[in-house]
Amino acid sequence: MRQSSMSRPVLTSCHIAVAALLLAGCGSAAPSAPGDLHPAPAASGGPGPCGTPPPSAPGLPQPTKFAQGGVEITGIGPDCVAYRVANPNLEPYDVTAVFGVPSAVGAGSENVSEAVTALEPGATRQGRLDFHPAAADRPGGGPQPRLVQVRSVPTAEAPGTGGPCPASGLRLYADEGSAAMGLRAVGLHLRNCGTAAVTLDGYPRAQPLGFDHQPVDGVRILRGGAEIAAGTGADDPPQKIVLNPGEGARATLVWRNTTEAGTPVSAPYVRVRATPDAAPVMVTPELDLGTTGRLGVGAWVREGVD
């Protein structure tokens, strides 16, 4: 996946750290809404407008390829796309949008992610994404830009691999995971970045959440992955682990996407607590549980040191 200078890649199965968005003054024919932040010049493309509003203008029912999850494409040009990010929630949110744009190589498209961090309640931000110049030279300009996926997490619960140590003293994130023959496994990685030792009690607490960030009913949380499959990394016996500053641990989420009778269950988010009294972290493993109704959670095991 190509990444712009303003973003980092978004994983197809989960989501991990969010990069800061450099704001652009590009926009559309629509006026800025009250509370819009004053945009700064973009890293590329300058502060000018980008193209014209897409055929599916903002205001149509979501989701569409031009609007979903509080993100709207407001302008499309031959070599750029302008967008607006809004936070309708009651607390600051980190929002990551994946755009499909014409590829610089070949006739297809590629995914590029843009991220906004700590967007205040009721606020909006404008952004602009410029394509590789080769895309604009292609006859017809290549495929039309579109929104592929939008994911958001409360800023207070955002995962991270670096930056300032959270107040909890623990840094947690999910990796890209693996998938084969309907079997899924995603690793949770924990690092003690604080100044005091932390004791893990065997298993992390995991709560699947839907697209609306609400708990998903009817999912059994299994301790360990043996009932799902063997050899997934979620089979280690539980143990108490004392993590000194700089030390790390990992646990594994494992599931199958088998679909039989019933309605398949999707839960893009999981709220994780490293210990029962730890601050929650919301990761994005993109659970596609099919109709199995089960999620295996492996115990914490030691994982390297700084």
Coordinates of N, CA, C and O in Angstrom, one line a residue, residues 13-191:
S13 N -6.7 -5.8 8.1 CA -7.4 -6.6 9.2 C -7.4 -5.9 10.5 O -8.1 -6.2 11.4
C14 N -6.6 -4.9 10.6 CA -6.6 -4.2 11.9 C -5.8 -2.9 11.7 O -5.2 -2.7 10.7
H15 N -6.2 -2.4 12.6 CA -5.6 -1.2 12.6 C -4.7 -1.0 13.7 O -5.1 -1.5 14.7
I16 N -3.5 -0.2 13.5 CA -2.5 0.0 14.5 C -2.2 1.4 14.6 O -3.1 2.1 14.4
A17 N -1.2 2.4 14.8 CA -1.0 3.7 15.2 C -1.5 4.7 14.2 O -1.6 4.4 13.1
V18 N -1.8 5.9 14.7 CA -2.4 6.9 13.8 C -1.5 8.1 13.7 O -1.0 8.7 14.7
A19 N -1.2 8.5 12.5 CA -0.3 9.6 12.2 C -1.0 10.9 12.2 O -2.2 11.0 11.9
A20 N -0.3 12.0 12.4 CA -1.0 13.3 12.4 C -1.2 13.8 11.0 O -0.4 13.6 10.1
L21 N -2.3 14.4 10.8 CA -2.7 14.9 9.5 C -2.2 16.3 9.3 O -2.5 17.2 10.1
L22 N -1.5 16.6 8.2 CA -1.2 18.0 7.9 C -2.4 18.6 7.1 O -2.8 18.0 6.1
L23 N -3.0 19.6 7.6 CA -4.3 20.1 7.1 C -4.0 20.9 5.8 O -3.1 21.6 5.7
A24 N -5.0 20.8 4.9 CA -4.9 21.6 3.6 C -6.1 22.4 3.6 O -7.2 22.1 4.0
G25 N -6.0 23.5 2.9 CA -7.1 24.4 2.7 C -7.9 24.1 1.4 O -8.7 24.9 1.0
C26 N -7.6 22.9 0.9 CA -8.4 22.5 -0.3 C -9.8 22.3 0.2 O -10.1 21.9 1.3
G27 N -10.8 22.4 -0.7 CA -12.2 22.2 -0.3 C -13.0 21.8 -1.5 O -12.6 21.2 -2.4
S28 N -14.2 22.3 -1.4 CA -15.2 22.0 -2.5 C -16.1 23.2 -2.6 O -15.9 24.3 -2.1
A29 N -17.1 23.0 -3.4 CA -18.1 24.1 -3.6 C -18.9 24.3 -2.3 O -19.5 25.4 -2.2
A30 N -18.9 23.3 -1.4 CA -19.7 23.5 -0.2 C -18.9 24.4 0.8 O -17.7 24.4 0.9
P31 N -19.6 25.3 1.5 CA -19.0 26.2 2.5 C -18.5 25.4 3.7 O -19.0 24.3 4.0
S32 N -17.5 25.9 4.4 CA -17.0 25.3 5.6 C -18.1 25.3 6.7 O -18.8 26.3 6.9
A33 N -18.2 24.3 7.5 CA -19.2 24.2 8.5 C -18.7 25.0 9.7 O -17.5 25.1 9.9
P34 N -19.6 25.5 10.6 CA -19.2 26.2 11.8 C -18.3 25.3 12.6 O -18.6 24.1 12.8
G35 N -17.2 25.8 13.2 CA -16.3 25.0 14.0 C -15.2 24.4 13.2 O -14.3 23.7 13.7
D36 N -15.1 24.6 11.8 CA -14.0 24.1 11.1 C -12.7 24.7 11.6 O -12.6 25.9 11.9
L37 N -11.7 23.9 11.6 CA -10.4 24.3 12.0 C -9.7 25.1 10.9 O -10.0 24.8 9.7
H38 N -8.9 26.1 11.2 CA -8.2 26.8 10.1 C -7.1 25.9 9.5 O -6.2 25.5 10.2
P39 N -7.3 25.6 8.2 CA -6.3 24.6 7.6 C -5.0 25.3 7.4 O -4.9 26.4 7.1
A40 N -3.9 24.4 7.5 CA -2.6 24.8 7.1 C -2.3 24.3 5.7 O -2.9 23.4 5.2
P41 N -1.3 24.9 5.0 CA -1.0 24.4 3.7 C -0.6 22.9 3.7 O 0.0 22.4 4.6
A42 N -1.0 22.2 2.6 CA -0.7 20.8 2.5 C 0.7 20.5 2.2 O 1.4 21.4 1.7
A43 N 1.2 19.3 2.5 CA 2.6 18.9 2.2 C 2.8 19.0 0.7 O 3.9 19.2 0.2
S44 N 1.8 18.7 -0.1 CA 1.9 18.8 -1.5 C 0.5 19.3 -2.0 O -0.5 19.1 -1.4
G45 N 0.5 20.0 -3.2 CA -0.7 20.4 -3.8 C -1.1 21.8 -3.4 O -2.0 22.4 -4.0
G46 N -0.5 22.4 -2.3 CA -0.8 23.7 -2.0 C -2.2 23.9 -1.3 O -3.0 22.9 -1.2
P47 N -2.6 25.1 -0.9 CA -3.9 25.3 -0.2 C -5.1 25.5 -1.1 O -6.1 25.8 -0.6
G48 N -4.9 25.5 -2.4 CA -6.0 25.7 -3.3 C -7.0 24.6 -3.4 O -6.8 23.5 -2.9
P49 N -8.2 24.9 -4.0 CA -9.2 23.9 -4.1 C -8.8 22.7 -5.0 O -7.9 22.8 -5.8
C50 N -9.5 21.6 -4.9 CA -9.2 20.4 -5.7 C -10.5 20.0 -6.4 O -11.4 19.5 -5.8
G51 N -10.5 20.2 -7.7 CA -11.6 19.7 -8.6 C -13.0 20.1 -8.2 O -13.2 21.3 -7.7
T52 N -13.9 19.3 -8.4 CA -15.4 19.5 -8.2 C -16.0 18.5 -7.3 O -15.4 17.4 -7.1
P53 N -17.1 18.8 -6.7 CA -17.8 17.8 -5.8 C -18.1 16.5 -6.6 O -18.4 16.6 -7.8
P54 N -18.0 15.3 -6.0 CA -18.3 14.1 -6.7 C -19.8 14.0 -7.0 O -20.6 14.7 -6.5
P55 N -20.1 13.1 -7.9 CA -21.5 12.9 -8.3 C -22.4 12.6 -7.1 O -23.6 13.1 -7.0
S56 N -21.9 11.8 -6.1 CA -22.7 11.6 -4.9 C -22.3 12.6 -3.9 O -21.4 12.4 -3.1
A57 N -23.0 13.7 -3.9 CA -22.7 14.8 -3.0 C -22.9 14.5 -1.5 O -23.7 13.7 -1.2
P58 N -22.2 15.2 -0.6 CA -22.4 15.0 0.8 C -23.9 15.2 1.1 O -24.5 16.1 0.6
G59 N -24.4 14.4 2.0 CA -25.8 14.5 2.4 C -26.6 13.3 2.0 O -27.7 13.1 2.6
L60 N -26.1 12.5 1.1 CA -26.8 11.3 0.7 C -26.6 10.2 1.8 O -25.6 10.3 2.6
P61 N -27.5 9.3 1.9 CA -27.4 8.3 3.0 C -26.0 7.6 2.9 O -25.5 7.3 1.9
Q62 N -25.4 7.4 4.1 CA -24.1 6.7 4.2 C -24.4 5.2 4.4 O -25.4 4.8 5.0
P63 N -23.4 4.3 4.2 CA -22.2 4.7 3.5 C -22.3 4.6 2.0 O -23.0 3.8 1.5
T64 N -21.5 5.4 1.3 CA -21.3 5.4 -0.1 C -19.8 5.4 -0.4 O -19.0 5.5 0.5
K65 N -19.5 5.3 -1.6 CA -18.0 5.4 -2.0 C -17.5 6.8 -1.8 O -16.2 7.0 -1.9
F66 N -18.3 7.8 -1.5 CA -17.9 9.2 -1.3 C -18.1 9.6 0.1 O -17.7 10.7 0.5
A67 N -18.8 8.9 1.0 CA -19.1 9.4 2.3 C -19.4 8.2 3.2 O -20.2 7.3 2.9
Q68 N -18.7 8.1 4.3 CA -18.9 7.1 5.3 C -18.2 7.4 6.6 O -17.1 8.1 6.6
G69 N -18.7 7.0 7.7 CA -18.1 7.1 9.0 C -17.6 8.5 9.4 O -16.6 8.7 10.0
G70 N -18.3 9.6 8.9 CA -17.9 10.9 9.2 C -16.9 11.5 8.3 O -16.5 12.7 8.5
V71 N -16.5 10.8 7.3 CA -15.6 11.3 6.3 C -16.3 11.5 4.9 O -17.0 10.6 4.5
E72 N -16.1 12.6 4.3 CA -16.8 12.9 3.0 C -15.7 13.4 2.0 O -14.9 14.2 2.3
I73 N -15.8 12.8 0.8 CA -15.0 13.3 -0.3 C -15.8 14.6 -0.8 O -16.9 14.5 -1.2
T74 N -15.1 15.7 -0.8 CA -15.8 17.0 -1.2 C -15.3 17.5 -2.5 O -15.9 18.4 -3.1
G75 N -14.2 17.0 -3.1 CA -13.8 17.4 -4.4 C -12.9 16.4 -5.0 O -12.1 15.7 -4.3
I76 N -13.0 16.2 -6.3 CA -12.1 15.3 -7.1 C -11.6 16.0 -8.3 O -12.3 16.6 -9.1
G77 N -10.3 16.0 -8.4 CA -9.6 16.6 -9.6 C -8.8 15.6 -10.3 O -8.8 14.4 -10.0
P78 N -8.2 15.9 -11.4 CA -7.4 14.9 -12.2 C -6.2 14.3 -11.5 O -5.8 13.3 -11.8
D79 N -5.8 15.0 -10.4 CA -4.6 14.5 -9.7 C -4.7 14.7 -8.2 O -3.7 14.8 -7.5
C80 N -5.9 14.9 -7.7 CA -6.1 15.1 -6.2 C -7.5 14.8 -5.8 O -8.4 14.7 -6.6
V81 N -7.6 14.6 -4.5 CA -9.0 14.5 -3.9 C -9.0 15.3 -2.6 O -8.0 15.3 -1.8
A82 N -10.1 16.0 -2.4 CA -10.3 16.8 -1.2 C -11.3 16.1 -0.3 O -12.2 15.5 -0.8
Y83 N -11.2 16.2 1.0 CA -12.1 15.5 1.9 C -12.3 16.3 3.2 O -11.5 17.2 3.5
R84 N -13.3 16.0 3.9 CA -13.7 16.6 5.2 C -13.9 15.5 6.2 O -14.5 14.5 5.9
V85 N -13.3 15.6 7.4 CA -13.5 14.7 8.5 C -14.2 15.4 9.6 O -13.8 16.5 10.0
A86 N -15.3 14.8 10.1 CA -16.1 15.3 11.1 C -16.2 14.4 12.3 O -16.1 13.1 12.1
N87 N -16.2 14.9 13.5 CA -16.4 14.1 14.7 C -17.7 14.4 15.4 O -17.8 15.4 16.1
P88 N -18.7 13.5 15.2 CA -20.0 13.7 15.9 C -20.1 13.2 17.3 O -21.1 13.3 17.9
N89 N -19.0 12.6 17.8 CA -19.0 12.0 19.1 C -18.8 13.1 20.2 O -18.6 14.2 20.0
L90 N -18.9 12.6 21.5 CA -18.8 13.5 22.6 C -17.5 13.6 23.2 O -17.3 14.2 24.3
E91 N -16.5 13.0 22.6 CA -15.1 13.0 23.1 C -14.1 13.1 21.9 O -14.6 12.8 20.8
P92 N -12.9 13.5 22.1 CA -11.9 13.5 20.9 C -11.8 12.1 20.3 O -11.8 11.1 21.0
Y93 N -11.6 12.0 19.0 CA -11.5 10.8 18.3 C -10.3 10.9 17.3 O -9.9 11.9 16.8
D94 N -9.6 9.7 17.1 CA -8.7 9.5 16.0 C -9.4 8.8 14.9 O -10.0 7.8 15.1
V95 N -9.3 9.4 13.7 CA -10.0 8.9 12.5 C -9.0 8.5 11.4 O -8.1 9.3 11.1
T96 N -9.1 7.4 10.8 CA -8.3 6.9 9.7 C -9.1 6.6 8.5 O -10.0 5.7 8.7
A97 N -8.9 7.2 7.4 CA -9.7 6.9 6.2 C -8.7 6.3 5.1 O -7.6 6.8 5.0
V98 N -9.2 5.3 4.5 CA -8.4 4.6 3.4 C -9.1 5.0 2.1 O -10.3 4.8 1.9
F99 N -8.4 5.7 1.2 CA -8.8 6.1 -0.1 C -8.3 5.2 -1.2 O -7.1 4.8 -1.2
G100 N -9.1 4.8 -2.2 CA -8.7 4.2 -3.4 C -8.4 5.2 -4.4 O -9.4 6.0 -4.8
V101 N -7.2 5.3 -4.9 CA -6.9 6.4 -5.9 C -6.2 5.7 -7.1 O -5.6 4.6 -7.0
P102 N -6.1 6.4 -8.3 CA -5.5 5.8 -9.4 C -4.0 5.4 -9.1 O -3.3 6.2 -8.5
S103 N -3.6 4.2 -9.5 CA -2.2 3.8 -9.3 C -1.3 4.5 -10.2 O -1.6 4.8 -11.3
A104 N -0.1 4.7 -9.7 CA 1.0 5.3 -10.5 C 1.5 4.3 -11.5 O 2.2 4.6 -12.5
V105 N 1.3 3.0 -11.3 CA 1.7 1.9 -12.1 C 0.5 1.1 -12.5 O -0.3 0.6 -11.7
G106 N 0.3 0.8 -13.8 CA -0.8 0.0 -14.3 C -2.1 0.8 -14.4 O -2.1 2.1 -14.2
A107 N -3.2 0.1 -14.7 CA -4.4 0.8 -14.9 C -5.4 0.7 -13.7 O -6.5 1.3 -13.8
G108 N -4.9 0.1 -12.6 CA -5.8 -0.1 -11.5 C -5.7 1.0 -10.5 O -5.3 2.2 -10.8
S109 N -6.0 0.7 -9.2 CA -6.0 1.7 -8.1 C -5.2 1.1 -7.0 O -4.8 0.0 -7.0
E110 N -4.8 2.0 -6.1 CA -4.1 1.6 -4.9 C -4.7 2.3 -3.7 O -5.4 3.3 -3.8
N111 N -4.5 1.7 -2.5 CA -5.0 2.3 -1.3 C -4.0 3.2 -0.6 O -2.8 2.8 -0.5
V112 N -4.5 4.4 -0.2 CA -3.7 5.3 0.6 C -4.5 5.7 1.8 O -5.6 6.0 1.7
S113 N -3.8 5.8 3.0 CA -4.5 6.1 4.2 C -4.1 7.5 4.6 O -3.0 8.0 4.5
E114 N -5.1 8.2 5.2 CA -4.9 9.5 5.8 C -5.5 9.5 7.2 O -6.6 8.8 7.4
A115 N -4.8 10.1 8.1 CA -5.3 10.0 9.5 C -5.4 11.4 10.2 O -4.6 12.3 9.9
V116 N -6.4 11.5 11.1 CA -6.5 12.7 11.9 C -6.5 12.3 13.3 O -7.2 11.3 13.7
T117 N -5.7 12.9 14.2 CA -5.7 12.6 15.6 C -6.3 13.7 16.4 O -6.2 14.8 16.1
A118 N -6.9 13.2 17.5 CA -7.4 14.1 18.5 C -8.4 15.2 18.0 O -8.3 16.3 18.3
L119 N -9.3 14.7 17.1 CA -10.3 15.6 16.6 C -11.4 15.9 17.6 O -12.0 14.9 18.1
E120 N -11.5 17.1 18.0 CA -12.4 17.5 19.1 C -13.9 17.2 18.8 O -14.3 17.2 17.6
P121 N -14.7 17.0 19.8 CA -16.2 16.8 19.5 C -16.8 18.0 18.7 O -16.5 19.1 19.0
G122 N -17.5 17.6 17.7 CA -18.2 18.6 16.9 C -17.3 19.3 15.9 O -17.8 20.1 15.1
A123 N -16.0 19.1 15.9 CA -15.0 19.7 15.0 C -15.0 19.0 13.7 O -15.3 17.8 13.5
T124 N -14.5 19.7 12.6 CA -14.2 19.2 11.3 C -12.8 19.6 10.9 O -12.3 20.6 11.3
R125 N -12.2 18.8 10.0 CA -10.9 19.2 9.4 C -11.0 18.9 7.9 O -11.7 17.9 7.5
Q126 N -10.3 19.7 7.1 CA -10.3 19.6 5.7 C -8.9 18.9 5.4 O -7.9 19.2 6.0
G127 N -8.9 18.1 4.4 CA -7.6 17.5 3.9 C -7.6 17.3 2.4 O -8.6 17.4 1.7
R128 N -6.4 17.2 1.9 CA -6.2 17.0 0.5 C -5.1 15.9 0.2 O -4.1 15.9 0.9
L129 N -5.4 15.0 -0.7 CA -4.5 13.9 -1.1 C -4.2 14.1 -2.5 O -5.1 14.1 -3.4
D130 N -2.9 14.2 -2.9 CA -2.4 14.3 -4.2 C -2.0 13.0 -4.8 O -1.3 12.2 -4.1
F131 N -2.4 12.7 -6.0 CA -1.9 11.4 -6.7 C -0.5 11.6 -7.2 O 0.0 12.7 -7.4
H132 N 0.0 10.5 -7.5 CA 1.3 10.5 -8.3 C 1.1 11.1 -9.6 O 0.1 10.8 -10.3
P133 N 2.0 12.0 -10.1 CA 1.7 12.6 -11.4 C 1.4 11.7 -12.5 O 0.7 12.1 -13.4
A134 N 2.0 10.5 -12.5 CA 1.7 9.6 -13.6 C 0.3 9.2 -13.7 O -0.2 9.0 -14.8
A135 N -0.5 9.2 -12.6 CA -1.9 8.9 -12.7 C -2.7 9.9 -13.5 O -3.6 9.6 -14.2
A136 N -2.3 11.2 -13.3 CA -3.0 12.2 -14.0 C -2.8 12.2 -15.5 O -3.6 12.7 -16.3
D137 N -1.7 11.6 -16.0 CA -1.4 11.6 -17.4 C -2.0 10.5 -18.1 O -2.0 10.4 -19.3
R138 N -2.6 9.5 -17.4 CA -3.2 8.4 -18.0 C -4.6 8.8 -18.7 O -5.3 9.6 -18.1
P139 N -4.8 8.3 -19.9 CA -6.1 8.6 -20.5 C -7.3 8.3 -19.6 O -7.4 7.2 -19.0
G140 N -8.1 9.3 -19.4 CA -9.3 9.1 -18.6 C -9.0 9.4 -17.1 O -9.8 9.4 -16.2
G141 N -7.7 9.5 -16.8 CA -7.3 9.8 -15.4 C -7.3 8.6 -14.5 O -7.0 8.7 -13.3
G142 N -7.6 7.4 -15.0 CA -7.6 6.2 -14.2 C -8.9 6.1 -13.4 O -9.8 6.8 -13.6
P143 N -9.0 5.1 -12.5 CA -10.3 4.9 -11.7 C -10.6 6.1 -10.9 O -9.7 6.9 -10.5
Q144 N -11.9 6.4 -10.6 CA -12.3 7.5 -9.9 C -11.9 7.3 -8.4 O -12.2 6.2 -7.9
P145 N -11.4 8.3 -7.7 CA -11.1 8.1 -6.2 C -12.4 7.7 -5.5 O -13.5 8.2 -5.8
R146 N -12.2 7.0 -4.4 CA -13.3 6.6 -3.6 C -12.9 6.3 -2.2 O -11.7 6.1 -1.9
L147 N -13.8 6.3 -1.2 CA -13.5 5.9 0.1 C -13.6 4.3 0.2 O -14.7 3.8 -0.1
V148 N -12.6 3.7 0.7 CA -12.6 2.3 0.8 C -13.0 1.9 2.2 O -13.8 0.9 2.4
Q149 N -12.5 2.6 3.2 CA -12.8 2.2 4.6 C -12.5 3.4 5.5 O -11.6 4.2 5.3
V150 N -13.4 3.5 6.6 CA -13.1 4.5 7.6 C -13.2 3.8 9.0 O -14.1 3.1 9.2
R151 N -12.2 4.1 9.8 CA -12.2 3.5 11.2 C -11.9 4.7 12.1 O -11.1 5.6 11.8
S152 N -12.4 4.6 13.3 CA -12.2 5.7 14.3 C -12.2 5.0 15.7 O -12.9 4.1 16.0
V153 N -11.3 5.6 16.6 CA -11.2 5.2 18.0 C -11.1 6.4 18.9 O -10.6 7.4 18.5
P154 N -11.7 6.3 20.1 CA -11.5 7.4 21.0 C -10.0 7.7 21.2 O -9.2 6.8 21.4
T155 N -9.7 9.0 21.2 CA -8.2 9.3 21.3 C -7.7 8.8 22.7 O -6.5 8.3 22.7
A156 N -8.5 8.8 23.7 CA -8.1 8.3 25.0 C -7.8 6.8 25.0 O -7.1 6.3 25.9
E157 N -8.3 6.1 24.0 CA -8.1 4.6 23.9 C -7.3 4.2 22.7 O -7.2 3.0 22.4
A158 N -6.7 5.2 22.0 CA -5.9 4.8 20.8 C -4.7 4.0 21.1 O -4.0 4.2 22.0
P159 N -4.5 2.9 20.2 CA -3.3 2.1 20.4 C -2.1 2.9 19.9 O -2.2 3.9 19.2
G160 N -0.9 2.4 20.2 CA 0.3 3.1 19.7 C 1.5 2.3 19.9 O 1.6 1.4 20.8
T161 N 2.5 2.5 19.0 CA 3.8 1.8 19.0 C 4.9 2.7 19.5 O 6.0 2.3 19.7
G162 N 4.6 4.0 19.6 CA 5.7 5.0 20.0 C 5.1 6.2 20.5 O 3.9 6.3 20.8
G163 N 5.9 7.3 20.6 CA 5.4 8.5 21.2 C 5.4 8.5 22.7 O 6.0 7.6 23.3
P164 N 4.8 9.6 23.3 CA 4.8 9.6 24.7 C 4.2 8.4 25.4 O 3.2 7.9 24.8
C165 N 4.7 8.0 26.5 CA 4.1 6.9 27.2 C 2.8 7.2 27.8 O 2.6 8.3 28.4
P166 N 1.7 6.4 27.6 CA 0.4 6.7 28.2 C 0.5 6.8 29.7 O 1.4 6.3 30.3
A167 N -0.5 7.5 30.2 CA -0.6 7.6 31.7 C -0.6 6.3 32.4 O -0.1 6.2 33.5
S168 N -1.1 5.3 31.8 CA -1.2 3.9 32.4 C 0.2 3.3 32.5 O 0.4 2.3 33.2
G169 N 1.2 3.8 31.7 CA 2.5 3.2 31.7 C 2.6 2.0 30.8 O 3.7 1.3 30.7
L170 N 1.5 1.7 30.1 CA 1.5 0.5 29.2 C 1.1 1.0 27.8 O 0.2 1.8 27.6
R171 N 1.9 0.5 26.8 CA 1.6 0.8 25.4 C 1.1 -0.5 24.7 O 1.8 -1.5 24.8
L172 N 0.0 -0.5 24.1 CA -0.6 -1.7 23.5 C -1.0 -1.4 22.1 O -1.6 -0.4 21.8
Y173 N -0.8 -2.4 21.2 CA -1.3 -2.3 19.8 C -1.5 -3.7 19.2 O -1.0 -4.7 19.8
A174 N -2.2 -3.8 18.1 CA -2.4 -5.0 17.4 C -1.6 -5.1 16.1 O -1.4 -4.1 15.5
D175 N -1.1 -6.3 15.8 CA -0.3 -6.4 14.5 C -1.2 -6.7 13.3 O -2.4 -6.7 13.5
E176 N -0.6 -6.9 12.2 CA -1.4 -7.2 11.0 C -2.1 -8.5 11.0 O -3.1 -8.7 10.3
G177 N -1.6 -9.5 11.8 CA -2.3 -10.7 11.8 C -2.0 -11.6 10.6 O -1.2 -11.2 9.7
S178 N -2.6 -12.8 10.6 CA -2.5 -13.7 9.5 C -3.8 -14.4 9.2 O -4.7 -14.5 10.1
A179 N -4.0 -14.9 8.0 CA -5.2 -15.6 7.7 C -4.9 -16.7 6.7 O -4.1 -16.5 5.8
A180 N -5.5 -17.8 6.9 CA -5.4 -19.0 6.0 C -6.5 -19.9 6.2 O -6.9 -20.3 7.3
M181 N -7.2 -20.3 5.1 CA -8.3 -21.2 5.0 C -9.4 -20.9 6.1 O -9.9 -21.8 6.8
G182 N -9.7 -19.6 6.2 CA -10.8 -19.2 7.1 C -10.3 -19.0 8.5 O -11.1 -18.7 9.4
L183 N -9.1 -19.3 8.9 CA -8.5 -19.2 10.2 C -7.8 -17.8 10.3 O -7.0 -17.5 9.5
R184 N -8.1 -17.1 11.4 CA -7.6 -15.8 11.6 C -6.8 -15.7 12.9 O -7.3 -16.3 13.9
A185 N -5.7 -15.0 12.9 CA -5.0 -14.8 14.2 C -4.3 -13.4 14.2 O -3.7 -13.0 13.2
V186 N -4.5 -12.7 15.2 CA -4.0 -11.3 15.4 C -3.3 -11.2 16.7 O -3.8 -11.6 17.7
G187 N -2.1 -10.7 16.7 CA -1.3 -10.5 17.9 C -1.5 -9.2 18.6 O -1.6 -8.2 18.0
L188 N -1.7 -9.3 19.9 CA -1.7 -8.1 20.8 C -0.3 -7.9 21.4 O 0.2 -8.9 22.0
H189 N 0.2 -6.7 21.3 CA 1.6 -6.5 21.8 C 1.5 -5.4 22.9 O 1.0 -4.4 22.7
L190 N 2.2 -5.7 24.0 CA 2.1 -4.9 25.2 C 3.6 -4.5 25.6 O 4.4 -5.4 25.6
R191 N 3.8 -3.3 25.9 CA 5.1 -2.8 26.4 C 5.0 -1.9 27.6 O 4.1 -1.0 27.6

